[in-house]
Short mmCIF file of N, CA and C in Angstrom, two decimals:
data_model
loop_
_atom_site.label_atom_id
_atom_site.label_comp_id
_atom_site.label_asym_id
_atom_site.label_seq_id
_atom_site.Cartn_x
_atom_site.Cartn_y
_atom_site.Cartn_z
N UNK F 1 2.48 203.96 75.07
CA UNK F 1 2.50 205.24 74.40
C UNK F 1 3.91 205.83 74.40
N UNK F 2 5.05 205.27 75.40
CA UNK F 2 6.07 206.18 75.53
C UNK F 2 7.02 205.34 74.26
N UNK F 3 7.07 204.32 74.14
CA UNK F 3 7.39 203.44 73.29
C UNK F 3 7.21 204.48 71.83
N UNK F 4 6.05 204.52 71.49
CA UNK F 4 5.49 205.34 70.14
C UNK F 4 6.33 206.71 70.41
N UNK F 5 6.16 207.36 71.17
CA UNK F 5 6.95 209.10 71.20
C UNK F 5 8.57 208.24 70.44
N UNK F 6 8.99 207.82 71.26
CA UNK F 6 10.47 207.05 71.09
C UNK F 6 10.66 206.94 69.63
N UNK F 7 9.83 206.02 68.99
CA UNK F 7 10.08 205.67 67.57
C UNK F 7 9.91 206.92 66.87
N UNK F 8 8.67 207.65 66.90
CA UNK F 8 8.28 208.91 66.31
C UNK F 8 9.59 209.81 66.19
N UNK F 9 10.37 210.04 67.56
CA UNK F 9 11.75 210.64 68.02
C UNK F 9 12.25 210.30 67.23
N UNK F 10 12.68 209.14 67.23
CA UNK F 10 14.18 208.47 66.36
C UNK F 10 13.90 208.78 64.89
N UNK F 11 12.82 208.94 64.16
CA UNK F 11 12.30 209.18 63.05
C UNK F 11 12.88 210.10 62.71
N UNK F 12 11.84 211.17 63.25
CA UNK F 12 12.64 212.74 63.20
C UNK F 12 13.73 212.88 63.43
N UNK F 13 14.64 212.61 64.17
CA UNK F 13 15.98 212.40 64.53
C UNK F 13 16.32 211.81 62.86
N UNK F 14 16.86 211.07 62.68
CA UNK F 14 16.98 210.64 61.20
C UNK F 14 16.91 211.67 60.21
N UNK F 15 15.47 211.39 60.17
CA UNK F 15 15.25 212.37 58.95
C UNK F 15 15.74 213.70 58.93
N UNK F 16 15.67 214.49 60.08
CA UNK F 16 16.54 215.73 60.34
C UNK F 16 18.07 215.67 59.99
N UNK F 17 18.65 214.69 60.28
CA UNK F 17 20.22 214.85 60.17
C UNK F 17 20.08 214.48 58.44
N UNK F 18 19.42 213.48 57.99
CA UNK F 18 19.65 212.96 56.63
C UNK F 18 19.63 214.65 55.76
N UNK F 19 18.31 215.67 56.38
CA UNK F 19 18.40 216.66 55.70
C UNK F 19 19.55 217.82 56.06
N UNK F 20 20.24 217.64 56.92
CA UNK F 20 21.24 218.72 57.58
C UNK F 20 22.04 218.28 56.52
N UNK F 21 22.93 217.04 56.47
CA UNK F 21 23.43 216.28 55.76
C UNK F 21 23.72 216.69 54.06
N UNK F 22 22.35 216.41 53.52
CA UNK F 22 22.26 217.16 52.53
C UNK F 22 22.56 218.72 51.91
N UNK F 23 22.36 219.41 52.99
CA UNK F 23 22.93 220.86 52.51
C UNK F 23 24.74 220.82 52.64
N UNK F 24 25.50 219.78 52.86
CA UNK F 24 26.62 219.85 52.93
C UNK F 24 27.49 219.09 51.76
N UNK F 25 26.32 218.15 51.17
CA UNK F 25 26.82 217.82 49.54
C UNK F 25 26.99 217.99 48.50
N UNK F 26 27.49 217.81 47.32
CA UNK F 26 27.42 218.27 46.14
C UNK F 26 26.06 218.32 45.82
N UNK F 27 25.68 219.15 45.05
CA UNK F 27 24.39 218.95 44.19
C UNK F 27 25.03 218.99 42.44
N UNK F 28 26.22 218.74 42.28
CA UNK F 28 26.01 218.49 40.54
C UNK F 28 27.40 217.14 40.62
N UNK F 29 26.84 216.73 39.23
CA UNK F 29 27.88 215.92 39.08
C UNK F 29 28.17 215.59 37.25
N UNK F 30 29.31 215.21 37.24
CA UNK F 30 30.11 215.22 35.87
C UNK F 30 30.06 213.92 35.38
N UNK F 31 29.77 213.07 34.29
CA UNK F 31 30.05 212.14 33.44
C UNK F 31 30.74 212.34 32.59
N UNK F 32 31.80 211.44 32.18
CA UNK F 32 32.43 211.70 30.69
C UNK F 32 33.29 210.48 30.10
N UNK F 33 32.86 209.97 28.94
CA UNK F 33 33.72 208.81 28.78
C UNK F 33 34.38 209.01 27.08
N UNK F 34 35.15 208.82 26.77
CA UNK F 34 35.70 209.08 24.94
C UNK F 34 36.19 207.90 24.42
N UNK F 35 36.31 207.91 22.99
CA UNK F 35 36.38 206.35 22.33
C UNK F 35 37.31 206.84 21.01
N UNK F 36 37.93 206.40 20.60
CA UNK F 36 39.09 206.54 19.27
C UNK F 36 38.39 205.88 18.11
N UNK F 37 38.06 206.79 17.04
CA UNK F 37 37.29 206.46 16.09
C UNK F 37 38.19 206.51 14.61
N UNK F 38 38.21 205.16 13.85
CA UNK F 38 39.09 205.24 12.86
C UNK F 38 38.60 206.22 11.12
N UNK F 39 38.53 207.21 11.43
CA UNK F 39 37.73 208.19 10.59
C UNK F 39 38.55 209.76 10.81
N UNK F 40 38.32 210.41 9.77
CA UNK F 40 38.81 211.87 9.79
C UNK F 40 37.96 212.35 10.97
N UNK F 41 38.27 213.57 11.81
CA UNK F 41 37.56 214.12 12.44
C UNK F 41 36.16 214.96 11.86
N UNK F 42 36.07 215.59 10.40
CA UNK F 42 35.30 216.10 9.88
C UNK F 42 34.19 214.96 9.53
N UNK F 43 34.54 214.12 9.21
CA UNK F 43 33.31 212.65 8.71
C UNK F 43 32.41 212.58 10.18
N UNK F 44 33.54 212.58 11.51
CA UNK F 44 32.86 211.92 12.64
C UNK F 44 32.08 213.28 13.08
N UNK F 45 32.82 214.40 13.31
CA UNK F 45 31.30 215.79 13.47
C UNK F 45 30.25 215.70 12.96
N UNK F 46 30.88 215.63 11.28
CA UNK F 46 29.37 215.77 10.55
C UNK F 46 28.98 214.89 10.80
N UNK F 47 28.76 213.79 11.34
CA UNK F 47 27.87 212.55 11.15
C UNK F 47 27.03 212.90 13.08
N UNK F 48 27.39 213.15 13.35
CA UNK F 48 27.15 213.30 15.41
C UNK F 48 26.31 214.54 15.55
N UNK F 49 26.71 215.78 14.31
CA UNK F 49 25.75 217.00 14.98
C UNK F 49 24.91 216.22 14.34
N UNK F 50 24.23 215.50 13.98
CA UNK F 50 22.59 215.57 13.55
C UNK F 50 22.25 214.53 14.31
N UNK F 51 21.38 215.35 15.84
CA UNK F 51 21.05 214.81 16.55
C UNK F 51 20.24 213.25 15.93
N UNK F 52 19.42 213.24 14.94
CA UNK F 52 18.47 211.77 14.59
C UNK F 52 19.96 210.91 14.35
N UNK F 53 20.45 211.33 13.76
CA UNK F 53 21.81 209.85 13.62
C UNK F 53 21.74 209.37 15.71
N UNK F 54 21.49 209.50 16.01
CA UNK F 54 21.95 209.53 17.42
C UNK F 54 20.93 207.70 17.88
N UNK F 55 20.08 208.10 16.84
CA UNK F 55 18.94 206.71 16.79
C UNK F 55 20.15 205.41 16.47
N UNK F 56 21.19 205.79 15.94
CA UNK F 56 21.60 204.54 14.98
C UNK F 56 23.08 204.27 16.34
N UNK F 57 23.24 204.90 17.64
CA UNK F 57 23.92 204.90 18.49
C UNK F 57 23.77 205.28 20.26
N UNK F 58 22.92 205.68 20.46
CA UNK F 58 22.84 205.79 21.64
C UNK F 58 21.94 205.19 22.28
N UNK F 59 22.48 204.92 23.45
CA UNK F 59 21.55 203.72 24.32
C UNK F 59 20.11 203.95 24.63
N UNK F 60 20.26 205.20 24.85
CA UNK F 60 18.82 205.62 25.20
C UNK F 60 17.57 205.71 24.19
N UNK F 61 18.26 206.27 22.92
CA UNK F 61 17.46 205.96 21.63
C UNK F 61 16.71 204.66 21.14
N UNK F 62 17.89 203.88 21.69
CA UNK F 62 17.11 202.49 21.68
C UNK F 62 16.66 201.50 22.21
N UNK F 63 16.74 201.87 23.54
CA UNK F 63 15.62 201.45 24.59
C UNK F 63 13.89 201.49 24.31
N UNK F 64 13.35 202.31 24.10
CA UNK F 64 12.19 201.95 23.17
C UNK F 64 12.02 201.98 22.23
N UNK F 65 11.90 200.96 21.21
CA UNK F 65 11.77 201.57 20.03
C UNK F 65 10.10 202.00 19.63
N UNK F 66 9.33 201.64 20.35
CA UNK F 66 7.79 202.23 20.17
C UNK F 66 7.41 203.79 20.48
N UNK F 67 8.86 204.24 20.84
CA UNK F 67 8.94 205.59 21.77
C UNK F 67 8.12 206.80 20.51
N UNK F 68 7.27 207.48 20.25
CA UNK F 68 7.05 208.39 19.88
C UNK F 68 8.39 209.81 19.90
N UNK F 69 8.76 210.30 18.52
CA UNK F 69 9.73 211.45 18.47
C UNK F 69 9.48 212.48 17.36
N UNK F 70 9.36 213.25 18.00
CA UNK F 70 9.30 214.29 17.14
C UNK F 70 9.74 215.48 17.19
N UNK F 71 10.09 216.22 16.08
CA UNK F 71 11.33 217.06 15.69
C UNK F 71 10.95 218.31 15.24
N UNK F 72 11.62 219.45 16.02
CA UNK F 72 11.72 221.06 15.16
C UNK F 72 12.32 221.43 14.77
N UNK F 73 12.41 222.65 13.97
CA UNK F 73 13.93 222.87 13.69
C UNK F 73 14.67 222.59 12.43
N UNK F 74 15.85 222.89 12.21
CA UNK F 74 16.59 221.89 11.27
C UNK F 74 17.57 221.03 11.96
N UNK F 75 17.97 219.83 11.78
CA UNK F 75 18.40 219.20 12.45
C UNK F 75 20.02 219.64 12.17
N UNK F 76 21.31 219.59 12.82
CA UNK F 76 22.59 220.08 12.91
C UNK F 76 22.89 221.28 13.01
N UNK F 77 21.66 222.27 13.44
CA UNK F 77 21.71 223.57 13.96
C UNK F 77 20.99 224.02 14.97
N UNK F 78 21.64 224.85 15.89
CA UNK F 78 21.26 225.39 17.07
C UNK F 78 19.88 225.92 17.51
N UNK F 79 19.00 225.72 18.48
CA UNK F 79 17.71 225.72 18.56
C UNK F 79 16.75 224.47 17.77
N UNK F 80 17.82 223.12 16.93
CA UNK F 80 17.20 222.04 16.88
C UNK F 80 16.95 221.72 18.12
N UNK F 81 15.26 220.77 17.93
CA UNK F 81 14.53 219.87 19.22
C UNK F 81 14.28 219.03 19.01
N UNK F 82 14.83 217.64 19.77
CA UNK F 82 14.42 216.26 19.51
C UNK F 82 13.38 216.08 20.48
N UNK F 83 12.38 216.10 20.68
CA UNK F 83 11.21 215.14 21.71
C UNK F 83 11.05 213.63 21.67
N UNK F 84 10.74 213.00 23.33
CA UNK F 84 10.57 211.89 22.85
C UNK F 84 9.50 211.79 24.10
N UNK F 85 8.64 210.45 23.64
CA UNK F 85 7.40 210.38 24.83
C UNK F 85 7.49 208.56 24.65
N UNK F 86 7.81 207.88 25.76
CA UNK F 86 7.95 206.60 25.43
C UNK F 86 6.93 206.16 27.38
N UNK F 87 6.53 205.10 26.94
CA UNK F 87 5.59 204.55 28.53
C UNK F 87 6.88 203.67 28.89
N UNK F 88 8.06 203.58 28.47
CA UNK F 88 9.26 202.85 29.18
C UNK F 88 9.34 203.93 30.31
N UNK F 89 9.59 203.61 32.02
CA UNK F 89 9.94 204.23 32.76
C UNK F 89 11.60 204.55 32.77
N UNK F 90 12.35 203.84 31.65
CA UNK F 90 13.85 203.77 31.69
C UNK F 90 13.96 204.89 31.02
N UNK F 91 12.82 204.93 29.55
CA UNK F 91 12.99 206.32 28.77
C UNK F 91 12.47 207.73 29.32
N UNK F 92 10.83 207.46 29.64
CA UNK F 92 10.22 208.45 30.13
C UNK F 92 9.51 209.61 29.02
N UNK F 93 9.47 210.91 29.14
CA UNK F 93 9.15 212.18 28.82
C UNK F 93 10.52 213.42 28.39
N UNK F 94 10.71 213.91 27.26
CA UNK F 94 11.75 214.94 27.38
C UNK F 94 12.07 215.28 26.13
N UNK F 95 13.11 216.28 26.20
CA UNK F 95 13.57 217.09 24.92
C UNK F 95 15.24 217.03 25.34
N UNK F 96 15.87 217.15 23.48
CA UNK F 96 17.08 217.64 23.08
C UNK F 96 17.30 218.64 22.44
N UNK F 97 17.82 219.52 23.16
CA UNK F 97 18.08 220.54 22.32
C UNK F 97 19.36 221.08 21.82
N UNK F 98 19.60 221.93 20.78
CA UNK F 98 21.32 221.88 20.28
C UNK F 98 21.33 223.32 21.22
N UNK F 99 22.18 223.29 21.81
CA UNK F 99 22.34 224.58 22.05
C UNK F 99 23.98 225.27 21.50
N UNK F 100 24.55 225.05 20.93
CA UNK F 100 25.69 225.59 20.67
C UNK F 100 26.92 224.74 19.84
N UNK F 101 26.95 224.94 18.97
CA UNK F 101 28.02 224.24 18.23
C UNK F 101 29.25 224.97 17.54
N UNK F 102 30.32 224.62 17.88
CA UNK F 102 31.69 225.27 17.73
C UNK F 102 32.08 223.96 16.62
N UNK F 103 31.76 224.08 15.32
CA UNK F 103 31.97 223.70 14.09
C UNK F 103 32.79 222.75 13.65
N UNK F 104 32.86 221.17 13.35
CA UNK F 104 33.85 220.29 13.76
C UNK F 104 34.73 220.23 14.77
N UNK F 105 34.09 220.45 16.01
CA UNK F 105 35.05 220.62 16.89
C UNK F 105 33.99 220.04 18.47
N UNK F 106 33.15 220.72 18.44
CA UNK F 106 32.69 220.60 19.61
C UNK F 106 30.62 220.69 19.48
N UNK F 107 29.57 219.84 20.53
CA UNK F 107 28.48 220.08 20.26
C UNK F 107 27.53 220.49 21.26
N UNK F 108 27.07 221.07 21.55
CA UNK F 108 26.56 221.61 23.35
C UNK F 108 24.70 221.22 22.96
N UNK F 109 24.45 220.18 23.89
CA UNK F 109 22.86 220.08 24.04
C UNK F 109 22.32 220.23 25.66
N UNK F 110 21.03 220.68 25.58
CA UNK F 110 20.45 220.87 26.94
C UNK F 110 18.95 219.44 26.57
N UNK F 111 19.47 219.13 27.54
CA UNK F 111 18.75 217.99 28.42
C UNK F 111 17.47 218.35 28.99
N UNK F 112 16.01 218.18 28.66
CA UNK F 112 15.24 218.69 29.46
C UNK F 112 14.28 217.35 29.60
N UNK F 113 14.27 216.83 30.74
CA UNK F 113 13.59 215.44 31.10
C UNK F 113 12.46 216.34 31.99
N UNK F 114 11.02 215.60 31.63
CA UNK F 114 10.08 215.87 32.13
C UNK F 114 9.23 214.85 33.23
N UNK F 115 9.05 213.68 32.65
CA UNK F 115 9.06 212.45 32.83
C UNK F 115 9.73 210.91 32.95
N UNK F 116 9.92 210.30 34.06
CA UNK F 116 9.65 210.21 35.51
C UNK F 116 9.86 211.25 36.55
N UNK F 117 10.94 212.39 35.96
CA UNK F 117 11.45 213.56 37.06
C UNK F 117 11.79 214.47 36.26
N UNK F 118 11.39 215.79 36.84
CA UNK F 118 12.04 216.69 35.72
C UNK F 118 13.24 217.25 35.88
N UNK F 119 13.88 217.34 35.31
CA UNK F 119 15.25 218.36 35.51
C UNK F 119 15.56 218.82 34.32
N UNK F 120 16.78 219.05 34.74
CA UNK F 120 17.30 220.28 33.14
C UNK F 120 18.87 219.68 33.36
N UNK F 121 19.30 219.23 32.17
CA UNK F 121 20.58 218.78 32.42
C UNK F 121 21.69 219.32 31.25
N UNK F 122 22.68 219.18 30.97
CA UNK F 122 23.71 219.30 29.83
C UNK F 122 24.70 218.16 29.44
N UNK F 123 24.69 218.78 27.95
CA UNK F 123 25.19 217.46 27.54
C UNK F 123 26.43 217.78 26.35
N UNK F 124 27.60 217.01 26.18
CA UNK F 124 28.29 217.14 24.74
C UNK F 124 29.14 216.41 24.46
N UNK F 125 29.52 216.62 23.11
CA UNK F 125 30.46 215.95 22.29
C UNK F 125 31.17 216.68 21.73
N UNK F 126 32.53 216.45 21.81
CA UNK F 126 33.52 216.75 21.41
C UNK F 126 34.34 215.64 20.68
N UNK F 127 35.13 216.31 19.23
CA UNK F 127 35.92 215.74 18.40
C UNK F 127 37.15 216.37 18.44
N UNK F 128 38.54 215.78 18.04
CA UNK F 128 39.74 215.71 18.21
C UNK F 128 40.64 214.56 17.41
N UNK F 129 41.23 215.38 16.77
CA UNK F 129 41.91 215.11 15.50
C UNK F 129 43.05 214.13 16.25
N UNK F 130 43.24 213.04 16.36
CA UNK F 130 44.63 212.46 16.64
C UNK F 130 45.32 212.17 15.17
N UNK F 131 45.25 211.85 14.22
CA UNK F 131 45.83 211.63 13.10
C UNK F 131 44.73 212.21 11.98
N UNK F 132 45.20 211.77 10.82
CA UNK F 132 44.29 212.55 9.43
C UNK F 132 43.02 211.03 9.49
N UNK F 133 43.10 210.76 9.82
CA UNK F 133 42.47 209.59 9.63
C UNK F 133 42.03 208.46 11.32
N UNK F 134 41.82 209.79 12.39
CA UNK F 134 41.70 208.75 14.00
C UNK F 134 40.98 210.14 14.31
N UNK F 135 40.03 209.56 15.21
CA UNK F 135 39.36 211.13 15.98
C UNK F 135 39.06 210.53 17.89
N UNK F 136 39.49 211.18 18.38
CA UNK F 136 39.25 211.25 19.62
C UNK F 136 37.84 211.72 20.09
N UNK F 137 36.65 210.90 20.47
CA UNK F 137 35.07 211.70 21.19
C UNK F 137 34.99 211.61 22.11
N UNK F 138 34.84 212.56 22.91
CA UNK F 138 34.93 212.67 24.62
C UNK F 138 33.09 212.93 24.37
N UNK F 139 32.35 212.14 25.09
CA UNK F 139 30.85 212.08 24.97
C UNK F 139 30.50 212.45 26.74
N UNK F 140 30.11 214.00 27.05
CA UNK F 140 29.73 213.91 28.51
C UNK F 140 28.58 214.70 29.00
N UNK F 141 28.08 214.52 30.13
CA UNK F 141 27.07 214.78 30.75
C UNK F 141 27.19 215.48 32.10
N UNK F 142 26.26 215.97 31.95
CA UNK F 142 26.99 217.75 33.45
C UNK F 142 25.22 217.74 33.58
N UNK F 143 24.86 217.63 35.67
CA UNK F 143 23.51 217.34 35.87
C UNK F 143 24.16 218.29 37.50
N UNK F 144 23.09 218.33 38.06
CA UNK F 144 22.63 219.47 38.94
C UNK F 144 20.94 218.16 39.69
N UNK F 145 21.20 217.91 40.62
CA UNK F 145 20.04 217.65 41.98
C UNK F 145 20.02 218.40 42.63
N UNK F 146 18.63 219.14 42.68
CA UNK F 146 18.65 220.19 43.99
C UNK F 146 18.70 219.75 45.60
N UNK F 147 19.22 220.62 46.58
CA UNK F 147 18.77 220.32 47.84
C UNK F 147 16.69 219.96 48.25
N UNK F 148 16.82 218.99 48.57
CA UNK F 148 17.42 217.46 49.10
C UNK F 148 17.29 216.54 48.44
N UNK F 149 17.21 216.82 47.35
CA UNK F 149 17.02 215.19 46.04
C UNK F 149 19.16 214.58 46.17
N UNK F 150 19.80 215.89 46.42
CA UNK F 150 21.16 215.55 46.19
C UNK F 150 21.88 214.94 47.33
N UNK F 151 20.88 214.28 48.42
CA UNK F 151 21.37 213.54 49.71
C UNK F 151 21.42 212.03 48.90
N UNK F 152 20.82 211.92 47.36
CA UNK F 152 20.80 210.53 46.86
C UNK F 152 21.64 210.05 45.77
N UNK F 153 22.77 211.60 45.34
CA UNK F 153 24.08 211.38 45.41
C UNK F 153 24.86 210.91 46.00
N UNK F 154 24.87 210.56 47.18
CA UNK F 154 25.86 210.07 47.94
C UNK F 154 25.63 208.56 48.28
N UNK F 155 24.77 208.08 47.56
CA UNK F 155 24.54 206.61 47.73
C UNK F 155 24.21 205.76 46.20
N UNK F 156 24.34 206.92 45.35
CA UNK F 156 24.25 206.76 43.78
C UNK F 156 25.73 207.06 43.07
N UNK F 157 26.31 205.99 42.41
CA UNK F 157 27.16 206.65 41.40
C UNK F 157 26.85 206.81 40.04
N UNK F 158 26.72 207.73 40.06
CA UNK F 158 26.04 208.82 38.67
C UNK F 158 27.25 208.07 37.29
N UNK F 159 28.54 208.27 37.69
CA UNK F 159 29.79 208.04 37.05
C UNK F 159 29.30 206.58 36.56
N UNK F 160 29.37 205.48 37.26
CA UNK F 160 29.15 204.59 36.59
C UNK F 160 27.81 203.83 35.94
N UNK F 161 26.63 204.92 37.11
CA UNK F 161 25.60 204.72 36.30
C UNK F 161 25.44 205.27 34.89
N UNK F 162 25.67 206.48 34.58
CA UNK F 162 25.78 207.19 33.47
C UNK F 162 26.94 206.55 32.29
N UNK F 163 27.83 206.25 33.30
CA UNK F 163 28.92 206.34 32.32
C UNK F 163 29.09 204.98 31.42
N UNK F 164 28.20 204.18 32.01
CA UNK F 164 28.26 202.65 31.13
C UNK F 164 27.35 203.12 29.82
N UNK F 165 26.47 203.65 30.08
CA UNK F 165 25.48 204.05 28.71
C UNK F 165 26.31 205.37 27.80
N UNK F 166 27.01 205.79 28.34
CA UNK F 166 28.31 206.86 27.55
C UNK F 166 28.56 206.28 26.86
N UNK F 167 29.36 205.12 27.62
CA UNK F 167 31.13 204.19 26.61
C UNK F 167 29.84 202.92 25.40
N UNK F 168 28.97 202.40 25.75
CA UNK F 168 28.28 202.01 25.21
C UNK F 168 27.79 202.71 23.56
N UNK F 169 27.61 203.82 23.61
CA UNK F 169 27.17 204.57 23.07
C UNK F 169 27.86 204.97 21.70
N UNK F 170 29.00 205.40 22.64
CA UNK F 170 30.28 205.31 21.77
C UNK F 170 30.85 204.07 21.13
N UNK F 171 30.75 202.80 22.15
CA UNK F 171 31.08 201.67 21.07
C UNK F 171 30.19 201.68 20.11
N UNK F 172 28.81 201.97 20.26
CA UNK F 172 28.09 202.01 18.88
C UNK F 172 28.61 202.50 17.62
N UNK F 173 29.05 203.96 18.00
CA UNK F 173 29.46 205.05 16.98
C UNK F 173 30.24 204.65 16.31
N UNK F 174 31.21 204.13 17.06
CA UNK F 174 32.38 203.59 16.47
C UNK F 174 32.52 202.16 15.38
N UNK F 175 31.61 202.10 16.04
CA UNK F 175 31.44 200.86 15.01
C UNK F 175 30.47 201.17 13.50
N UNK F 176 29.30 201.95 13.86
CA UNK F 176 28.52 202.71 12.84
C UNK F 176 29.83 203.38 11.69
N UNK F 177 30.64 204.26 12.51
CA UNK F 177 31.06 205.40 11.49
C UNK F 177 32.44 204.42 11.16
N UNK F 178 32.94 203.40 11.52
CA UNK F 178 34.06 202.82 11.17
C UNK F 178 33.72 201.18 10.08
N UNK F 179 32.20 201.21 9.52
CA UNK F 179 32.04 200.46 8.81
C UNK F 179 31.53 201.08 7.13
N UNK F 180 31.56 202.96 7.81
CA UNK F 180 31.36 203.96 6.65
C UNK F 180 32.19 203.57 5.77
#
């Protein structure tokens, strides 16, 4: 029996520090990756605010394609909603929403994943004129784990988990809007 207290101990012991631990970490973290697109900057906005083009480039869009989506709104304006409901556990349950767009220039969406986990995340794209004819897209992602989901930050890199399906994403685009 003293054996069992012992293990029980060391348990709690653990698990206590793992959670002390946790209140001393970040709980948000930043993604961001950009790609040089051979196109005016106005071609590459207009083509990016409308969230459904996003089907013809982003990784996640096309991970299921059996995924059920459906749409409110008008699409390339603020308070547009993309839904999607897919039985892929990679895709899951959730919404896109536009929340703010600063007009060939910049695109602000909120992230609301329901399924496998819910959270609320942010998301954007930004364009940048390098020549009349080159555009700079910085494509990034801004997320928040609450205390104690964010003790699994520190053994997760968000950066390169996230950020391979970013630059991915963008090689799509780039290739989509550079065969326009």
């Amino acid at each position: 029996m003293n054996i069992i207290k012992k293990i029980v101990l060391a348990v709690l012991t653990i698990v206590a520090l793992a959670l002390i631990t946790a209140l001393f970490l970040t709980k948000n973290y930043a993604v961001e990756r950009e790609i040089t697109i051979d196109q005016p900057k106005d071609s590459v906005f207009n083509y990016i605010k409308y969230v459904k083009n996003q089907d013809n480039f982003s990784v996640w869009n096309r991970k299921d394609p059996k995924m059920i989506k459906t749409f409110s709104g008008t699409d390339g304006t603020v308070g547009f909603v993309y839904s999607w409901n897919s039985q892929d556990k990679n895709v899951g349950v959730g919404e896109q929403e536009i929340k703010k767009i600063l007009e060939g220039e910049r695109i602000d969406f909120e992230l609301r994943f329901k399924v496998p986990f819910e959270s609320t995340d942010n998301a954007y794209i930004i364009t940048k004129a390098i020549s009349p004819n080159q555009t700079k897209v910085k494509w990034g992602f801004n997320g928040k784990m609450p205390y104690p989901m964010n003790l699994m930050l520190a053994f997760m890199n968000m950066d390169k988990i996230l950020g391979k399906d970013l630059q991915d994403g963008l090689n799509n685009l780039k290739v989509v809007l550079e065969k326009k």
